[in-house]
XYZ file of C-alpha atoms in Angstrom:
299
model
C -5.497 23.390 27.461
C -8.927 23.913 25.311
C -7.385 26.538 23.212
C -4.083 24.642 22.118
C -2.815 21.109 22.396
C 0.978 22.204 22.780
C 1.076 25.589 23.928
C 4.755 25.480 24.242
C 4.828 24.920 20.538
C 4.521 28.771 19.548
C 6.245 28.102 16.031
C 3.635 25.493 15.114
C 6.084 22.336 15.409
C 3.677 19.624 14.906
C 2.241 20.627 11.485
C 5.875 21.291 10.517
C 6.636 17.876 11.838
C 3.740 16.004 9.812
C 4.183 17.810 6.552
C 7.811 16.814 6.101
C 6.900 13.217 7.090
C 4.015 13.321 4.210
C 6.690 14.800 2.462
C 9.144 11.677 3.022
C 6.107 9.153 2.834
C 5.087 10.579 -0.584
C 8.404 9.953 -2.174
C 9.005 6.953 -1.181
C 5.117 5.918 -2.778
C 6.179 7.829 -6.162
C 9.484 5.584 -5.938
C 7.960 2.709 -5.002
C 5.350 3.014 -8.159
C 7.822 3.852 -10.324
C 9.828 0.854 -9.621
C 6.641 -1.334 -9.747
C 5.456 -0.052 -13.135
C 9.496 -0.662 -14.422
C 9.840 -4.065 -13.151
C 6.316 -5.000 -14.415
C 7.312 -3.943 -17.935
C 10.626 -5.600 -18.082
C 9.429 -8.627 -16.883
C 6.300 -8.625 -19.393
C 8.922 -7.891 -22.124
C 11.448 -10.495 -20.822
C 8.959 -13.438 -20.354
C 7.897 -13.543 -24.112
C 11.368 -13.002 -26.074
C 14.569 -14.519 -26.568
C 17.991 -13.512 -28.678
C 19.776 -15.624 -31.152
C 23.036 -14.836 -32.442
C 24.683 -16.944 -35.011
C 28.326 -16.588 -36.119
C 28.591 -15.507 -39.974
C 31.963 -17.390 -40.312
C 31.009 -20.762 -40.289
C 30.078 -23.131 -43.249
C 26.750 -22.767 -44.999
C 25.932 -19.855 -42.682
C 23.021 -18.717 -44.545
C 21.270 -21.742 -45.344
C 21.702 -23.070 -42.216
C 20.249 -19.989 -40.811
C 17.519 -20.119 -42.668
C 17.081 -24.103 -41.605
C 16.824 -22.711 -38.218
C 14.152 -19.829 -38.765
C 12.143 -22.900 -40.628
C 12.438 -25.028 -37.583
C 11.579 -22.066 -35.194
C 8.105 -21.268 -37.128
C 7.414 -25.132 -36.904
C 7.489 -24.966 -33.338
C 4.407 -24.286 -30.910
C 4.396 -21.257 -29.246
C 6.553 -19.289 -31.303
C 4.563 -15.961 -32.308
C 7.474 -14.214 -34.586
C 10.940 -14.108 -35.990
C 12.740 -11.236 -36.598
C 16.182 -11.265 -38.615
C 17.780 -8.142 -37.718
C 19.921 -6.543 -41.087
C 23.783 -6.000 -40.981
C 23.104 -2.307 -40.382
C 20.821 -2.597 -37.814
C 23.120 -4.695 -35.884
C 25.872 -2.310 -36.681
C 23.956 0.611 -35.429
C 23.328 -1.436 -31.914
C 26.845 -2.199 -31.711
C 28.311 1.456 -32.746
C 28.674 2.640 -29.337
C 30.634 -0.331 -28.442
C 32.802 -0.408 -31.906
C 33.470 3.645 -31.305
C 31.758 4.804 -34.303
C 29.153 7.340 -34.446
C 25.221 5.912 -34.750
C 24.394 5.544 -37.757
C 27.806 4.691 -39.066
C 27.621 1.936 -41.612
C 31.437 1.249 -42.006
C 32.549 -2.005 -41.281
C 35.854 -2.535 -39.098
C 38.599 -4.446 -40.679
C 38.631 -8.184 -39.765
C 35.335 -7.645 -37.710
C 32.590 -10.250 -38.698
C 29.405 -8.988 -37.404
C 26.742 -11.946 -36.419
C 23.634 -12.865 -37.636
C 20.892 -11.783 -34.892
C 17.282 -13.443 -34.243
C 14.881 -11.880 -31.814
C 12.129 -14.586 -31.428
C 8.783 -13.749 -29.850
C 7.225 -16.787 -27.951
C 4.634 -17.288 -25.530
C 5.608 -17.983 -21.781
C 7.235 -21.453 -21.132
C 8.396 -22.136 -24.363
C 11.636 -23.912 -24.758
C 13.713 -22.918 -27.633
C 17.337 -24.613 -26.341
C 16.870 -27.891 -27.797
C 15.569 -26.576 -31.268
C 18.267 -24.245 -31.086
C 21.403 -26.553 -30.318
C 19.953 -29.245 -32.511
C 19.573 -27.217 -36.152
C 22.543 -24.821 -35.465
C 25.217 -25.810 -32.380
C 27.061 -22.966 -33.249
C 23.976 -20.359 -32.292
C 24.105 -18.354 -28.536
C 20.792 -18.188 -27.226
C 20.025 -15.754 -24.413
C 16.634 -16.052 -23.230
C 15.549 -12.873 -21.731
C 13.605 -14.527 -19.111
C 16.399 -14.912 -17.192
C 16.810 -11.421 -16.913
C 13.217 -10.755 -16.220
C 13.591 -13.202 -13.630
C 16.685 -11.124 -12.245
C 14.624 -7.736 -12.560
C 11.842 -9.062 -11.207
C 13.870 -10.219 -7.861
C 15.715 -7.054 -7.961
C 12.246 -5.075 -8.385
C 10.559 -7.270 -5.410
C 13.843 -6.131 -2.991
C 13.893 -2.711 -3.856
C 9.786 -2.581 -3.247
C 10.353 -4.172 0.289
C 12.906 -1.528 0.623
C 10.267 1.181 0.035
C 7.603 -0.316 2.328
C 10.216 -0.339 5.378
C 11.095 3.444 4.310
C 7.517 3.799 4.685
C 6.867 2.087 7.775
C 9.732 3.619 9.379
C 8.370 7.100 8.638
C 4.961 6.316 9.762
C 6.910 5.053 13.118
C 8.982 7.862 13.384
C 6.031 10.391 13.074
C 4.111 8.612 15.798
C 7.038 9.030 17.866
C 7.341 12.469 17.522
C 3.839 12.911 17.929
C 4.031 10.881 21.250
C 6.463 12.793 22.291
C 4.748 16.782 21.480
C 1.917 15.640 23.045
C 3.216 14.655 25.970
C 5.079 17.656 26.415
C 2.075 19.717 25.953
C 0.124 17.377 28.443
C 2.913 17.957 31.081
C 3.444 21.877 30.303
C -0.383 22.005 31.473
C -0.393 19.505 34.565
C -1.679 21.445 36.791
C -4.827 22.595 34.799
C -5.283 18.700 33.609
C -4.976 17.541 37.450
C -7.885 19.944 38.500
C -9.989 19.314 35.594
C -9.425 15.685 36.564
C -10.034 16.026 40.087
C -13.432 18.225 39.366
C -14.804 14.359 37.635
C -13.833 14.895 33.889
C -13.415 11.404 32.332
C -10.233 10.264 31.187
C -11.423 9.793 27.695
C -13.195 13.196 27.656
C -9.759 14.558 28.556
C -8.018 12.323 25.902
C -10.503 12.872 23.044
C -10.311 16.383 23.479
C -6.219 16.246 23.140
C -6.379 13.968 20.727
C -8.990 15.814 18.302
C -6.645 18.964 18.101
C -3.670 16.756 17.319
C -5.425 15.204 14.753
C -6.776 18.667 12.872
C -3.204 19.798 13.218
C -1.748 16.744 11.632
C -4.398 16.870 8.661
C -3.240 20.453 8.344
C 0.468 19.212 8.222
C -0.241 16.412 6.043
C -2.257 19.317 3.567
C 0.999 21.037 3.805
C 3.053 18.111 2.813
C 1.282 17.529 -0.012
C 1.626 20.727 -0.997
C 5.170 20.497 -0.747
C 5.476 17.378 -2.785
C 2.786 18.801 -5.935
C 6.231 20.378 -7.855
C 8.422 17.295 -7.251
C 5.142 14.921 -8.267
C 4.699 17.157 -11.780
C 8.141 17.169 -12.420
C 8.187 13.617 -12.035
C 4.925 13.207 -14.450
C 6.886 15.742 -17.037
C 9.537 13.279 -16.768
C 7.514 10.151 -17.579
C 5.293 11.854 -20.203
C 7.327 10.777 -22.973
C 6.790 6.848 -21.814
C 2.878 7.348 -21.965
C 0.937 6.029 -24.618
C -1.312 9.340 -24.964
C -1.489 12.155 -27.145
C -0.847 15.645 -26.712
C 1.379 15.327 -23.416
C 3.340 18.062 -22.286
C 7.121 17.713 -22.487
C 7.887 21.014 -20.086
C 6.972 21.818 -16.486
C 3.631 23.406 -16.491
C 2.729 26.885 -15.505
C -1.237 26.508 -15.776
C -3.714 24.954 -14.045
C -5.020 23.165 -16.865
C -1.399 22.368 -17.973
C -0.532 21.025 -14.361
C -3.597 18.892 -14.132
C -3.084 17.571 -17.623
C 0.666 16.768 -16.484
C -0.728 15.481 -13.079
C -2.819 12.661 -14.774
C -0.149 11.064 -16.489
C 0.769 9.514 -12.739
C -1.109 6.272 -12.008
C -3.799 6.462 -10.636
C -3.350 4.336 -7.594
C -0.266 6.660 -6.620
C -2.242 9.560 -6.736
C -4.952 7.603 -4.464
C -2.229 7.211 -2.034
C -1.057 10.618 -2.169
C -4.549 11.773 -1.381
C -5.001 9.350 1.618
C -1.593 10.406 3.492
C -3.517 13.284 5.187
C -5.923 11.443 6.651
C -3.464 8.679 7.543
C -1.802 11.431 9.232
C -4.819 12.355 11.110
C -6.026 8.926 12.113
C -2.437 8.794 13.316
C -1.965 11.972 15.526
C -5.382 11.211 16.932
C -4.693 7.272 17.853
C -0.958 8.626 19.263
C -2.232 11.081 21.282
C -5.420 9.020 22.818
C -2.736 6.420 23.836
C -0.208 8.803 25.335
C -2.590 11.362 26.864
C -4.737 8.192 28.530
C -1.117 6.890 29.602
C -0.458 9.455 31.345
C -3.711 10.421 33.109
C -3.391 6.848 34.177
C -0.552 7.858 36.318
C -1.860 10.549 38.058
C -2.794 9.993 41.847
C-alpha cells in the first residue's frame, strides 16, 4: 500500500484521467473567457450608438436631413454624428445587392437611404427628437441589440460554468472510484495495519497524499495537451489585439510561443495555471473522504 495508491492501475489511469479532465476544463474556461470578452465588447459598442435611416425619396430630403442633424447636435448626450456617403452605404449593402464589394454601380429603380451613425452617452433617448423632426426616419437603437447580446452572453457563461462544474464532479467521482478500488485491492494489508493501531487519519492521509501527487501530475499533463490549442486560439485572436508586431502564424520557437500566448487574457492564464493545483486538492479531498468512510466500516 505504501508504494502505490492503486496497484491495480498499471497503466497509470489516474493521471491520464485527470489530464483529460484538465483538458476539458481548460477548453471550457477558454470558451468562457472568449464569450465574456466578446459580449463585453459588443455591449460597450451597442450602448453608445444608434443608426438612423432616412428615405431619400421624401420631399425636401436633403434639407430635412440637415435639420435633423442640427437637432441631434443640440441634444445633450450626443457626442458624434457620422453621415455615411452613398458609396459607403452601397458598399455595405453590396453583398445583399448581388454586387462585388467596391462596386459603386447603382441598381435601376433602387433608392438607397441616407444613414446616420449617432454616438451618444448611455441613457440618451433620441426617439422624440427623431420622430418630431423627421417622422419618416427609422431609428434603430443598438442598445436593444446590446441587451440581447448581454442576455446571450450571460446564458452562455452559465453554460460554461455548468460544464466546468460537471467536469469537476465527474473527476471527483472517478478519483473516488479509483481510490476505492485501490483500497479494496489491498484490503488485507489495510486491515493488518489498522489492527496494529494505525490511526484512520494516518492511513487516509498517506493514500490521499499519493492521490494528490498523481492528480497534480495529471493536471500538468493536461496543460501540456492544452498548450497547442491555447496557442492556436491566441494566434486566431492576434488580429483583434491592439498590440504591434503580433504573430499571425503558429509559432515555432519558444520566444514566438511565449509572445503569442501573452495575447490571451491574464485572467485565463491564471485560471489555467491553477488547474493542476485544483486537481491536486480535489484528489486529496476525495481520497480522504473515500478512505475514511471505508475504514469506518471495518469491524
